[in-house]
Amino acid sequence: MPRTALLVSAALLAALLSPAVSHAAADPAPVPVDRFEGEVPFASQPAEGIFTWGSDTDDPPALQLTARSDAPEGAEVLTGSYDISGYGGFTHDFAATGPAHDWSAHKGIRFWWDGQGNGKKIAFEIKDGGANGEASELWTTSFTDDRTGWRQVEIPFTDFVYRTDYQPVGGIDHVLGLTGMWGYAVTLPPGVKGRFAMDDVELYGRADQSLRASVTTDSAVYPVEEGGTAAVKVTVATTGSAPIDDPVTVTYETAGGTAEPGKDYTPVSGTLTFPAGTASGTSTTIEVPTLRDKSAEPAETVPLKLTVTGAKAPAETPQVVVDAHGLPYLDAKLPVRKRVADLVSRMSLAEKAGQMTQAERGAVGGGGDIATYALGSLLSGGGSTPTPNTPGAWAKMIDAFQLRARATRFQIPLIYGVDAVHGHNNLSGATVMPHNIGIGATRDPRLAERAGAVTAAEVRATGIPWDFAPCLCVSRDERWGRSYESFGEDPALVQSMETVIQGLQGRANGRDLSRNDKVLATAKHFVGDGGTEYGSSTTGTYKIDQGVTKVTRQQLEAVHLAPFRTAVDRGVGTVMPSYSSLDVLGDGQGPVKMHARADMINGVLKDRMGFDGFVISDWNAIDQLPGDYASHVRTSVDAGLDMMMVPYAYKDFTATLIDEVKAGRISERRIDDAVSRILTQKFRLGLFEHPYADTAGAAAIGSPEHRAVARRAAAESQVLLKNAGGLLPLKKSEKVYVAGSNADDIGNQSGGWTLTWQGSSGNITKGTTVLQGMREAGGNVTYSKDASAPTDGYDAGVVVVGETPYAEGVGDVGNGHSLQLSAADRAAVDKVCAAMKCAVLIVSGRPQLIGDRLDGIDALVASWLPGTEGEGVADVLYGRLPFTGQLPVTWPRSESQLPINVGDTSYDPQFPYGWGLTTLTRVPQGGTATLRALAVAATAAERAGAGRTGRELVARARLLVQQKVGQRITQAVAKPFADADHLLLTGRYGKAVQKLTEAYRAA
């Protein structure tokens, strides 16, 4: 081309591009957020600053400002390195005391990123509205670290979505307003060592209406009975809530779907216009009429296609659904067996695979995948809650998920599950019961049932029909981080507490499950999770949790299987296998993960015990099986697992399961059995007739009536181990000095599995601390947490010490935890007990080693984890109720004794299993002659089947023996004393008194 022609072309091109150049010039100048030149310090609120965070001490990244010659802007950049196992990242928060920033004039946020090209996604979130950066809504998106070297990442604000898996506070308005912004955060990828550099975070571009205005519908799914009319509400809204500047049009038409136009519905089409100046939030309605015919049919869909001009269109096409009708499985008058058979016969393999799949609520987002994958179940893991965390928000969230299931062919309802292991512990404001170890200490089966009933009522009132409880583990080693989830170390004690199943489910025949105050229970973890050997775990830094249980066949039957026989007899609806491995000595298999043990799940549980419910896996547990993913699926399904908890891998699981069946490696008969078991429980729960939340009982959540049950449980769970000089109960006239880390901490006294998986210290939920309970009891109390206040002039001291919350293997002894009191707690005990008569209360999930201080302590109480009702602890401290609790586990002298359990040949603990002094109760007088008479009467009661009389006679003998023994607990005393309590629980009352007589003579 000649040079002159080239010049002309260039001029013409410039002219053609001039409007774009002009438009670009009209954009506002970029607004800096971070230049990383030292203008923003490494600090945290209330000052403005950059700070790191992570799931444990190793996960926060290491950050610094580094001079770089290649910096995109200025001289320095933010650099960092990371090696994250859980989660970790960093945040820039604006000062909490300053005004929030207004970002609404801009198109988005951008920054320079120097990555590794590792292909990992990096989450980027912004903080909108609320009081400050740590009390704001989180809106998130992500970018991929897919190249090395510097590149500029531009993120329009329209890419951000509201976080559904975690929010730090209650909902503000769920609208990305952009007018009150508090900063941003970066979540780095786990599972890979990495480094990065970042520079020049700024706001860019001009916000136009198509970015700040959106059209939404009030739902994604509109079920309607055949012949009814669906009403689809269409709303226009703007970021910042200003009126729209330009008109917005919405063209709509019914098209596609499985319904037939003219036969199943009347087609509709047209255009809606929202004129300029229309207020944000304005709505109009599109009606879609459906037609009747005489056929019995599955559900049929009618998509309503929306084409939007001038605003962002809805994220998905709304669907009108003509409800399934006339099919036998929908007939509530038919027996459940026939309804199940009819439904299974109609289902495709993909629909069956969906029923066998459970996903985490945070993984499915808005819920579109529920219909896409025909999912049968969702769960909330520990701490996975809606925002705000209220009963109404729970019900609304679960109803929204159930609505998605209505868009499937057979409209099979979801079954939603939670770990309500000591009350509805994920819900803020719920009644939090003592953990199971405390319930075991009560020795009160009726109270266990009442606690289960309160839990069930509160769980079901939020729309949840399924509870992953109770744990029927027999805890044989208190170094286990889950030991507090066990009712105790004796299978007979665990069996006696299984009345909780009736509290949760109602009658054993399942006829109460459809009530609005009952839930499906889960017996877990099958089998032997409480018997794992210390040091056998291969999970991360765990020491004993998820390890190997080595037992003889006889030990397996007597100790670990016995509670599951009782659960099956009580009609428990679901069973969850353990993460742990089972090594039955002599069977030639060696250690085998329980999720792979067909001999135990199919052979023992289903065939021999006759369990007719369904088996649900633990969280991602099949991933721990050997081999590739296909073998994980094949092995676990063939072993007898009916539903898989695959929180974030539900797509992989369903696809793999379908492939395995098509290839003939898993039989269709096994699939049909699994699906039939699942559907049976859904029918029993009444979910087909009433899939949505019945919130009639929501007003009772956390009510005085429910808290009274928890208060009673807390009181009965207190075990008085020592009471020299009758220090307890305290008199209200006494001046009492209260100290210790757990005296005024409701988080510590509630323990793990409280609002979050691990639980946390502090004022995390409604309730009463031990200190508050003492004050409300009318006690004359002075409090000094660290015992730094003067100790002169007091009649008695109460030092409340113990553990901070943990859950599962995180709490294993040797994994950052021990059985020793903290240095601060030891100092508080020493100071108070040196200055006055003192009672020490140990708030913990397991025994704490206190023997070296026992002589200096007048009264010692095992308080366990009493939950939210500290008034119950005060009730026994001040004598409103007597101390009646008994040790559900053996209290060791030293860690070297562990494991130590009732029935051991060598048994010399600090306090034996079953030990528990009482107050306000007259101790029987007499000696061996009295005990002989009690033994005769107890034997007669046993023969007559008079259980209540037999138990009362043994209790009298126990009190007599404890009075003589005092604190002189020798091996000769401890062994028969502990054996007596096991005999009592197995109904051998005469033998129990004989053993107590043996302890008496040894004292």
PDB file of N, CA and C in Angstrom, residues 73-152:
ATOM      1  N   GLU A  73       2.867  -0.107  39.469  1.00  0.00           N
ATOM      2  CA  GLU A  73       2.620   1.265  39.927  1.00  0.00           C
ATOM      3  C   GLU A  73       3.490   1.519  41.141  1.00  0.00           C
ATOM      4  N   GLY A  74       4.179   2.653  41.193  1.00  0.00           N
ATOM      5  CA  GLY A  74       5.001   2.986  42.339  1.00  0.00           C
ATOM      6  C   GLY A  74       6.224   2.103  42.429  1.00  0.00           C
ATOM      7  N   ALA A  75       6.784   2.013  43.652  1.00  0.00           N
ATOM      8  CA  ALA A  75       8.028   1.287  43.848  1.00  0.00           C
ATOM      9  C   ALA A  75       7.841  -0.036  44.565  1.00  0.00           C
ATOM     10  N   GLU A  76       6.729  -0.176  45.330  1.00  0.00           N
ATOM     11  CA  GLU A  76       6.547  -1.366  46.147  1.00  0.00           C
ATOM     12  C   GLU A  76       5.258  -2.092  45.767  1.00  0.00           C
ATOM     13  N   VAL A  77       5.255  -3.394  46.073  1.00  0.00           N
ATOM     14  CA  VAL A  77       4.068  -4.222  45.850  1.00  0.00           C
ATOM     15  C   VAL A  77       3.841  -5.061  47.100  1.00  0.00           C
ATOM     16  N   LEU A  78       2.652  -5.601  47.225  1.00  0.00           N
ATOM     17  CA  LEU A  78       2.357  -6.532  48.299  1.00  0.00           C
ATOM     18  C   LEU A  78       2.763  -7.932  47.834  1.00  0.00           C
ATOM     19  N   THR A  79       3.636  -8.592  48.606  1.00  0.00           N
ATOM     20  CA  THR A  79       4.025  -9.963  48.261  1.00  0.00           C
ATOM     21  C   THR A  79       3.619 -10.890  49.401  1.00  0.00           C
ATOM     22  N   GLY A  80       3.471 -12.144  49.064  1.00  0.00           N
ATOM     23  CA  GLY A  80       3.071 -13.103  50.084  1.00  0.00           C
ATOM     24  C   GLY A  80       3.397 -14.521  49.692  1.00  0.00           C
ATOM     25  N   SER A  81       3.466 -15.392  50.689  1.00  0.00           N
ATOM     26  CA  SER A  81       3.639 -16.826  50.478  1.00  0.00           C
ATOM     27  C   SER A  81       2.625 -17.537  51.358  1.00  0.00           C
ATOM     28  N   TYR A  82       2.235 -18.760  50.931  1.00  0.00           N
ATOM     29  CA  TYR A  82       1.198 -19.478  51.668  1.00  0.00           C
ATOM     30  C   TYR A  82       1.346 -20.982  51.473  1.00  0.00           C
ATOM     31  N   ASP A  83       0.843 -21.710  52.467  1.00  0.00           N
ATOM     32  CA  ASP A  83       0.767 -23.173  52.426  1.00  0.00           C
ATOM     33  C   ASP A  83      -0.406 -23.545  53.314  1.00  0.00           C
ATOM     34  N   ILE A  84      -1.586 -23.574  52.725  1.00  0.00           N
ATOM     35  CA  ILE A  84      -2.839 -23.591  53.474  1.00  0.00           C
ATOM     36  C   ILE A  84      -3.462 -24.986  53.416  1.00  0.00           C
ATOM     37  N   SER A  85      -3.799 -25.525  54.606  1.00  0.00           N
ATOM     38  CA  SER A  85      -4.473 -26.826  54.661  1.00  0.00           C
ATOM     39  C   SER A  85      -5.979 -26.677  54.766  1.00  0.00           C
ATOM     40  N   GLY A  86      -6.441 -25.646  55.451  1.00  0.00           N
ATOM     41  CA  GLY A  86      -7.875 -25.408  55.599  1.00  0.00           C
ATOM     42  C   GLY A  86      -8.327 -24.244  54.754  1.00  0.00           C
ATOM     43  N   TYR A  87      -8.270 -23.040  55.326  1.00  0.00           N
ATOM     44  CA  TYR A  87      -8.524 -21.829  54.558  1.00  0.00           C
ATOM     45  C   TYR A  87      -7.649 -20.715  55.108  1.00  0.00           C
ATOM     46  N   GLY A  88      -7.352 -19.742  54.268  1.00  0.00           N
ATOM     47  CA  GLY A  88      -6.515 -18.632  54.695  1.00  0.00           C
ATOM     48  C   GLY A  88      -6.506 -17.538  53.653  1.00  0.00           C
ATOM     49  N   GLY A  89      -6.148 -16.337  54.068  1.00  0.00           N
ATOM     50  CA  GLY A  89      -6.110 -15.218  53.154  1.00  0.00           C
ATOM     51  C   GLY A  89      -5.815 -13.926  53.888  1.00  0.00           C
ATOM     52  N   PHE A  90      -6.161 -12.810  53.250  1.00  0.00           N
ATOM     53  CA  PHE A  90      -5.903 -11.515  53.877  1.00  0.00           C
ATOM     54  C   PHE A  90      -7.010 -10.546  53.514  1.00  0.00           C
ATOM     55  N   THR A  91      -7.106  -9.487  54.308  1.00  0.00           N
ATOM     56  CA  THR A  91      -8.185  -8.511  54.199  1.00  0.00           C
ATOM     57  C   THR A  91      -7.613  -7.110  54.298  1.00  0.00           C
ATOM     58  N   HIS A  92      -8.194  -6.183  53.535  1.00  0.00           N
ATOM     59  CA  HIS A  92      -7.988  -4.769  53.778  1.00  0.00           C
ATOM     60  C   HIS A  92      -9.327  -4.202  54.240  1.00  0.00           C
ATOM     61  N   ASP A  93      -9.382  -3.812  55.516  1.00  0.00           N
ATOM     62  CA  ASP A  93     -10.577  -3.167  56.075  1.00  0.00           C
ATOM     63  C   ASP A  93     -10.309  -1.679  56.253  1.00  0.00           C
ATOM     64  N   PHE A  94     -11.293  -0.876  55.852  1.00  0.00           N
ATOM     65  CA  PHE A  94     -11.224   0.545  56.156  1.00  0.00           C
ATOM     66  C   PHE A  94     -11.518   0.731  57.645  1.00  0.00           C
ATOM     67  N   ALA A  95     -11.099   1.848  58.198  1.00  0.00           N
ATOM     68  CA  ALA A  95     -11.254   2.092  59.628  1.00  0.00           C
ATOM     69  C   ALA A  95     -12.718   1.974  60.047  1.00  0.00           C
ATOM     70  N   ALA A  96     -12.953   1.221  61.118  1.00  0.00           N
ATOM     71  CA  ALA A  96     -14.321   1.026  61.601  1.00  0.00           C
ATOM     72  C   ALA A  96     -14.926   2.323  62.119  1.00  0.00           C
ATOM     73  N   THR A  97     -14.072   3.238  62.547  1.00  0.00           N
ATOM     74  CA  THR A  97     -14.568   4.492  63.108  1.00  0.00           C
ATOM     75  C   THR A  97     -14.790   5.559  62.051  1.00  0.00           C
ATOM     76  N   GLY A  98     -14.381   5.278  60.806  1.00  0.00           N
ATOM     77  CA  GLY A  98     -14.530   6.261  59.738  1.00  0.00           C
ATOM     78  C   GLY A  98     -15.727   5.959  58.872  1.00  0.00           C
ATOM     79  N   PRO A  99     -16.092   6.865  57.989  1.00  0.00           N
ATOM     80  CA  PRO A  99     -17.235   6.598  57.102  1.00  0.00           C
ATOM     81  C   PRO A  99     -16.877   5.531  56.064  1.00  0.00           C
ATOM     82  N   ALA A 100     -17.886   4.765  55.674  1.00  0.00           N
ATOM     83  CA  ALA A 100     -17.699   3.801  54.595  1.00  0.00           C
ATOM     84  C   ALA A 100     -17.477   4.543  53.282  1.00  0.00           C
ATOM     85  N   HIS A 101     -16.932   3.846  52.278  1.00  0.00           N
ATOM     86  CA  HIS A 101     -16.641   4.458  50.984  1.00  0.00           C
ATOM     87  C   HIS A 101     -17.793   4.214  50.009  1.00  0.00           C
ATOM     88  N   ASP A 102     -17.932   5.119  49.048  1.00  0.00           N
ATOM     89  CA  ASP A 102     -18.977   5.011  48.025  1.00  0.00           C
ATOM     90  C   ASP A 102     -18.327   4.593  46.712  1.00  0.00           C
ATOM     91  N   TRP A 103     -18.635   3.381  46.251  1.00  0.00           N
ATOM     92  CA  TRP A 103     -18.076   2.859  45.012  1.00  0.00           C
ATOM     93  C   TRP A 103     -19.117   2.819  43.890  1.00  0.00           C
ATOM     94  N   SER A 104     -20.290   3.364  44.121  1.00  0.00           N
ATOM     95  CA  SER A 104     -21.414   3.147  43.211  1.00  0.00           C
ATOM     96  C   SER A 104     -21.246   3.829  41.858  1.00  0.00           C
ATOM     97  N   ALA A 105     -20.315   4.790  41.724  1.00  0.00           N
ATOM     98  CA  ALA A 105     -20.145   5.476  40.435  1.00  0.00           C
ATOM     99  C   ALA A 105     -19.298   4.671  39.454  1.00  0.00           C
ATOM    100  N   HIS A 106     -18.760   3.532  39.901  1.00  0.00           N
ATOM    101  CA  HIS A 106     -17.775   2.821  39.089  1.00  0.00           C
ATOM    102  C   HIS A 106     -18.290   1.478  38.589  1.00  0.00           C
ATOM    103  N   LYS A 107     -17.659   1.036  37.537  1.00  0.00           N
ATOM    104  CA  LYS A 107     -18.037  -0.232  36.901  1.00  0.00           C
ATOM    105  C   LYS A 107     -17.562  -1.438  37.703  1.00  0.00           C
ATOM    106  N   GLY A 108     -16.361  -1.337  38.307  1.00  0.00           N
ATOM    107  CA  GLY A 108     -15.834  -2.490  39.019  1.00  0.00           C
ATOM    108  C   GLY A 108     -14.536  -2.176  39.715  1.00  0.00           C
ATOM    109  N   ILE A 109     -13.854  -3.225  40.131  1.00  0.00           N
ATOM    110  CA  ILE A 109     -12.585  -3.108  40.836  1.00  0.00           C
ATOM    111  C   ILE A 109     -11.535  -3.909  40.064  1.00  0.00           C
ATOM    112  N   ARG A 110     -10.303  -3.402  40.047  1.00  0.00           N
ATOM    113  CA  ARG A 110      -9.254  -4.102  39.323  1.00  0.00           C
ATOM    114  C   ARG A 110      -7.944  -3.983  40.085  1.00  0.00           C
ATOM    115  N   PHE A 111      -7.016  -4.886  39.739  1.00  0.00           N
ATOM    116  CA  PHE A 111      -5.723  -4.893  40.417  1.00  0.00           C
ATOM    117  C   PHE A 111      -4.746  -5.670  39.553  1.00  0.00           C
ATOM    118  N   TRP A 112      -3.465  -5.498  39.863  1.00  0.00           N
ATOM    119  CA  TRP A 112      -2.408  -6.250  39.177  1.00  0.00           C
ATOM    120  C   TRP A 112      -2.043  -7.459  40.020  1.00  0.00           C
ATOM    121  N   TRP A 113      -1.872  -8.596  39.359  1.00  0.00           N
ATOM    122  CA  TRP A 113      -1.591  -9.865  40.057  1.00  0.00           C
ATOM    123  C   TRP A 113      -0.424 -10.567  39.369  1.00  0.00           C
ATOM    124  N   ASP A 114       0.567 -10.920  40.172  1.00  0.00           N
ATOM    125  CA  ASP A 114       1.723 -11.669  39.681  1.00  0.00           C
ATOM    126  C   ASP A 114       1.643 -13.075  40.268  1.00  0.00           C
ATOM    127  N   GLY A 115       1.105 -13.998  39.491  1.00  0.00           N
ATOM    128  CA  GLY A 115       0.826 -15.324  40.030  1.00  0.00           C
ATOM    129  C   GLY A 115       1.827 -16.375  39.605  1.00  0.00           C
ATOM    130  N   GLN A 116       1.476 -17.641  39.843  1.00  0.00           N
ATOM    131  CA  GLN A 116       2.335 -18.779  39.546  1.00  0.00           C
ATOM    132  C   GLN A 116       1.864 -19.592  38.359  1.00  0.00           C
ATOM    133  N   GLY A 117       0.667 -19.302  37.873  1.00  0.00           N
ATOM    134  CA  GLY A 117       0.114 -20.105  36.791  1.00  0.00           C
ATOM    135  C   GLY A 117      -0.216 -21.513  37.231  1.00  0.00           C
ATOM    136  N   ASN A 118      -0.716 -21.669  38.482  1.00  0.00           N
ATOM    137  CA  ASN A 118      -0.994 -23.007  39.000  1.00  0.00           C
ATOM    138  C   ASN A 118      -2.418 -23.482  38.710  1.00  0.00           C
ATOM    139  N   GLY A 119      -3.202 -22.650  38.039  1.00  0.00           N
ATOM    140  CA  GLY A 119      -4.550 -23.038  37.665  1.00  0.00           C
ATOM    141  C   GLY A 119      -5.554 -23.035  38.805  1.00  0.00           C
ATOM    142  N   LYS A 120      -5.171 -22.525  39.963  1.00  0.00           N
ATOM    143  CA  LYS A 120      -6.052 -22.518  41.128  1.00  0.00           C
ATOM    144  C   LYS A 120      -6.941 -21.279  41.129  1.00  0.00           C
ATOM    145  N   LYS A 121      -8.164 -21.460  41.628  1.00  0.00           N
ATOM    146  CA  LYS A 121      -9.071 -20.323  41.760  1.00  0.00           C
ATOM    147  C   LYS A 121      -8.777 -19.563  43.043  1.00  0.00           C
ATOM    148  N   ILE A 122      -8.827 -18.255  42.956  1.00  0.00           N
ATOM    149  CA  ILE A 122      -8.591 -17.383  44.105  1.00  0.00           C
ATOM    150  C   ILE A 122      -9.850 -16.551  44.305  1.00  0.00           C
ATOM    151  N   ALA A 123     -10.417 -16.648  45.485  1.00  0.00           N
ATOM    152  CA  ALA A 123     -11.648 -15.912  45.780  1.00  0.00           C
ATOM    153  C   ALA A 123     -11.331 -14.470  46.125  1.00  0.00           C
ATOM    154  N   PHE A 124     -12.135 -13.561  45.561  1.00  0.00           N
ATOM    155  CA  PHE A 124     -11.998 -12.128  45.851  1.00  0.00           C
ATOM    156  C   PHE A 124     -13.368 -11.648  46.301  1.00  0.00           C
ATOM    157  N   GLU A 125     -13.427 -11.049  47.490  1.00  0.00           N
ATOM    158  CA  GLU A 125     -14.724 -10.598  47.974  1.00  0.00           C
ATOM    159  C   GLU A 125     -14.655  -9.144  48.419  1.00  0.00           C
ATOM    160  N   ILE A 126     -15.814  -8.506  48.362  1.00  0.00           N
ATOM    161  CA  ILE A 126     -15.933  -7.112  48.804  1.00  0.00           C
ATOM    162  C   ILE A 126     -16.963  -7.041  49.919  1.00  0.00           C
ATOM    163  N   LYS A 127     -16.856  -5.983  50.724  1.00  0.00           N
ATOM    164  CA  LYS A 127     -17.615  -5.879  51.968  1.00  0.00           C
ATOM    165  C   LYS A 127     -18.569  -4.697  51.869  1.00  0.00           C
ATOM    166  N   ASP A 128     -19.870  -4.999  51.913  1.00  0.00           N
ATOM    167  CA  ASP A 128     -20.894  -4.012  51.605  1.00  0.00           C
ATOM    168  C   ASP A 128     -21.836  -3.793  52.785  1.00  0.00           C
ATOM    169  N   GLY A 129     -22.059  -2.529  53.132  1.00  0.00           N
ATOM    170  CA  GLY A 129     -23.062  -2.187  54.132  1.00  0.00           C
ATOM    171  C   GLY A 129     -22.677  -2.588  55.538  1.00  0.00           C
ATOM    172  N   GLY A 130     -23.616  -2.384  56.451  1.00  0.00           N
ATOM    173  CA  GLY A 130     -23.372  -2.769  57.833  1.00  0.00           C
ATOM    174  C   GLY A 130     -22.557  -1.753  58.600  1.00  0.00           C
ATOM    175  N   ALA A 131     -22.099  -2.184  59.794  1.00  0.00           N
ATOM    176  CA  ALA A 131     -21.438  -1.267  60.715  1.00  0.00           C
ATOM    177  C   ALA A 131     -19.969  -1.041  60.402  1.00  0.00           C
ATOM    178  N   ASN A 132     -19.279  -2.079  59.886  1.00  0.00           N
ATOM    179  CA  ASN A 132     -17.852  -1.970  59.594  1.00  0.00           C
ATOM    180  C   ASN A 132     -17.438  -3.189  58.778  1.00  0.00           C
ATOM    181  N   GLY A 133     -16.162  -3.298  58.503  1.00  0.00           N
ATOM    182  CA  GLY A 133     -15.688  -4.362  57.637  1.00  0.00           C
ATOM    183  C   GLY A 133     -15.886  -5.754  58.175  1.00  0.00           C
ATOM    184  N   GLU A 134     -15.968  -5.901  59.494  1.00  0.00           N
ATOM    185  CA  GLU A 134     -16.192  -7.216  60.085  1.00  0.00           C
ATOM    186  C   GLU A 134     -17.651  -7.421  60.472  1.00  0.00           C
ATOM    187  N   ALA A 135     -18.500  -6.489  60.104  1.00  0.00           N
ATOM    188  CA  ALA A 135     -19.947  -6.612  60.338  1.00  0.00           C
ATOM    189  C   ALA A 135     -20.667  -6.082  59.108  1.00  0.00           C
ATOM    190  N   SER A 136     -20.347  -6.692  57.977  1.00  0.00           N
ATOM    191  CA  SER A 136     -20.898  -6.262  56.695  1.00  0.00           C
ATOM    192  C   SER A 136     -21.278  -7.493  55.890  1.00  0.00           C
ATOM    193  N   GLU A 137     -21.969  -7.279  54.787  1.00  0.00           N
ATOM    194  CA  GLU A 137     -22.271  -8.392  53.893  1.00  0.00           C
ATOM    195  C   GLU A 137     -21.062  -8.698  53.012  1.00  0.00           C
ATOM    196  N   LEU A 138     -20.849  -9.966  52.754  1.00  0.00           N
ATOM    197  CA  LEU A 138     -19.753 -10.395  51.893  1.00  0.00           C
ATOM    198  C   LEU A 138     -20.300 -10.773  50.525  1.00  0.00           C
ATOM    199  N   TRP A 139     -19.703 -10.186  49.499  1.00  0.00           N
ATOM    200  CA  TRP A 139     -20.056 -10.498  48.108  1.00  0.00           C
ATOM    201  C   TRP A 139     -18.805 -11.021  47.431  1.00  0.00           C
ATOM    202  N   THR A 140     -18.919 -12.114  46.715  1.00  0.00           N
ATOM    203  CA  THR A 140     -17.717 -12.820  46.284  1.00  0.00           C
ATOM    204  C   THR A 140     -17.736 -13.180  44.804  1.00  0.00           C
ATOM    205  N   THR A 141     -16.549 -13.325  44.263  1.00  0.00           N
ATOM    206  CA  THR A 141     -16.336 -13.887  42.937  1.00  0.00           C
ATOM    207  C   THR A 141     -14.947 -14.518  42.972  1.00  0.00           C
ATOM    208  N   SER A 142     -14.420 -14.909  41.841  1.00  0.00           N
ATOM    209  CA  SER A 142     -13.085 -15.497  41.835  1.00  0.00           C
ATOM    210  C   SER A 142     -12.411 -15.254  40.495  1.00  0.00           C
ATOM    211  N   PHE A 143     -11.093 -15.388  40.506  1.00  0.00           N
ATOM    212  CA  PHE A 143     -10.325 -15.391  39.265  1.00  0.00           C
ATOM    213  C   PHE A 143      -9.349 -16.559  39.343  1.00  0.00           C
ATOM    214  N   THR A 144      -8.782 -16.939  38.231  1.00  0.00           N
ATOM    215  CA  THR A 144      -7.907 -18.110  38.180  1.00  0.00           C
ATOM    216  C   THR A 144      -6.461 -17.682  38.000  1.00  0.00           C
ATOM    217  N   ASP A 145      -5.599 -18.243  38.830  1.00  0.00           N
ATOM    218  CA  ASP A 145      -4.154 -17.989  38.708  1.00  0.00           C
ATOM    219  C   ASP A 145      -3.621 -18.888  37.587  1.00  0.00           C
ATOM    220  N   ASP A 146      -3.853 -18.461  36.350  1.00  0.00           N
ATOM    221  CA  ASP A 146      -3.571 -19.329  35.201  1.00  0.00           C
ATOM    222  C   ASP A 146      -2.390 -18.872  34.358  1.00  0.00           C
ATOM    223  N   ARG A 147      -1.616 -17.924  34.870  1.00  0.00           N
ATOM    224  CA  ARG A 147      -0.427 -17.512  34.109  1.00  0.00           C
ATOM    225  C   ARG A 147       0.614 -16.934  35.056  1.00  0.00           C
ATOM    226  N   THR A 148       1.850 -16.874  34.595  1.00  0.00           N
ATOM    227  CA  THR A 148       2.923 -16.264  35.377  1.00  0.00           C
ATOM    228  C   THR A 148       3.144 -14.849  34.873  1.00  0.00           C
ATOM    229  N   GLY A 149       3.732 -14.037  35.723  1.00  0.00           N
ATOM    230  CA  GLY A 149       3.966 -12.639  35.349  1.00  0.00           C
ATOM    231  C   GLY A 149       2.781 -11.755  35.704  1.00  0.00           C
ATOM    232  N   TRP A 150       3.004 -10.468  35.540  1.00  0.00           N
ATOM    233  CA  TRP A 150       1.968  -9.501  35.903  1.00  0.00           C
ATOM    234  C   TRP A 150       0.818  -9.506  34.894  1.00  0.00           C
ATOM    235  N   ARG A 151      -0.380  -9.396  35.401  1.00  0.00           N
ATOM    236  CA  ARG A 151      -1.542  -9.138  34.550  1.00  0.00           C
ATOM    237  C   ARG A 151      -2.555  -8.355  35.373  1.00  0.00           C
ATOM    238  N   GLN A 152      -3.362  -7.592  34.700  1.00  0.00           N
ATOM    239  CA  GLN A 152      -4.384  -6.813  35.390  1.00  0.00           C
ATOM    240  C   GLN A 152      -5.706  -7.588  35.395  1.00  0.00           C
TER     241      GLN A 152
END
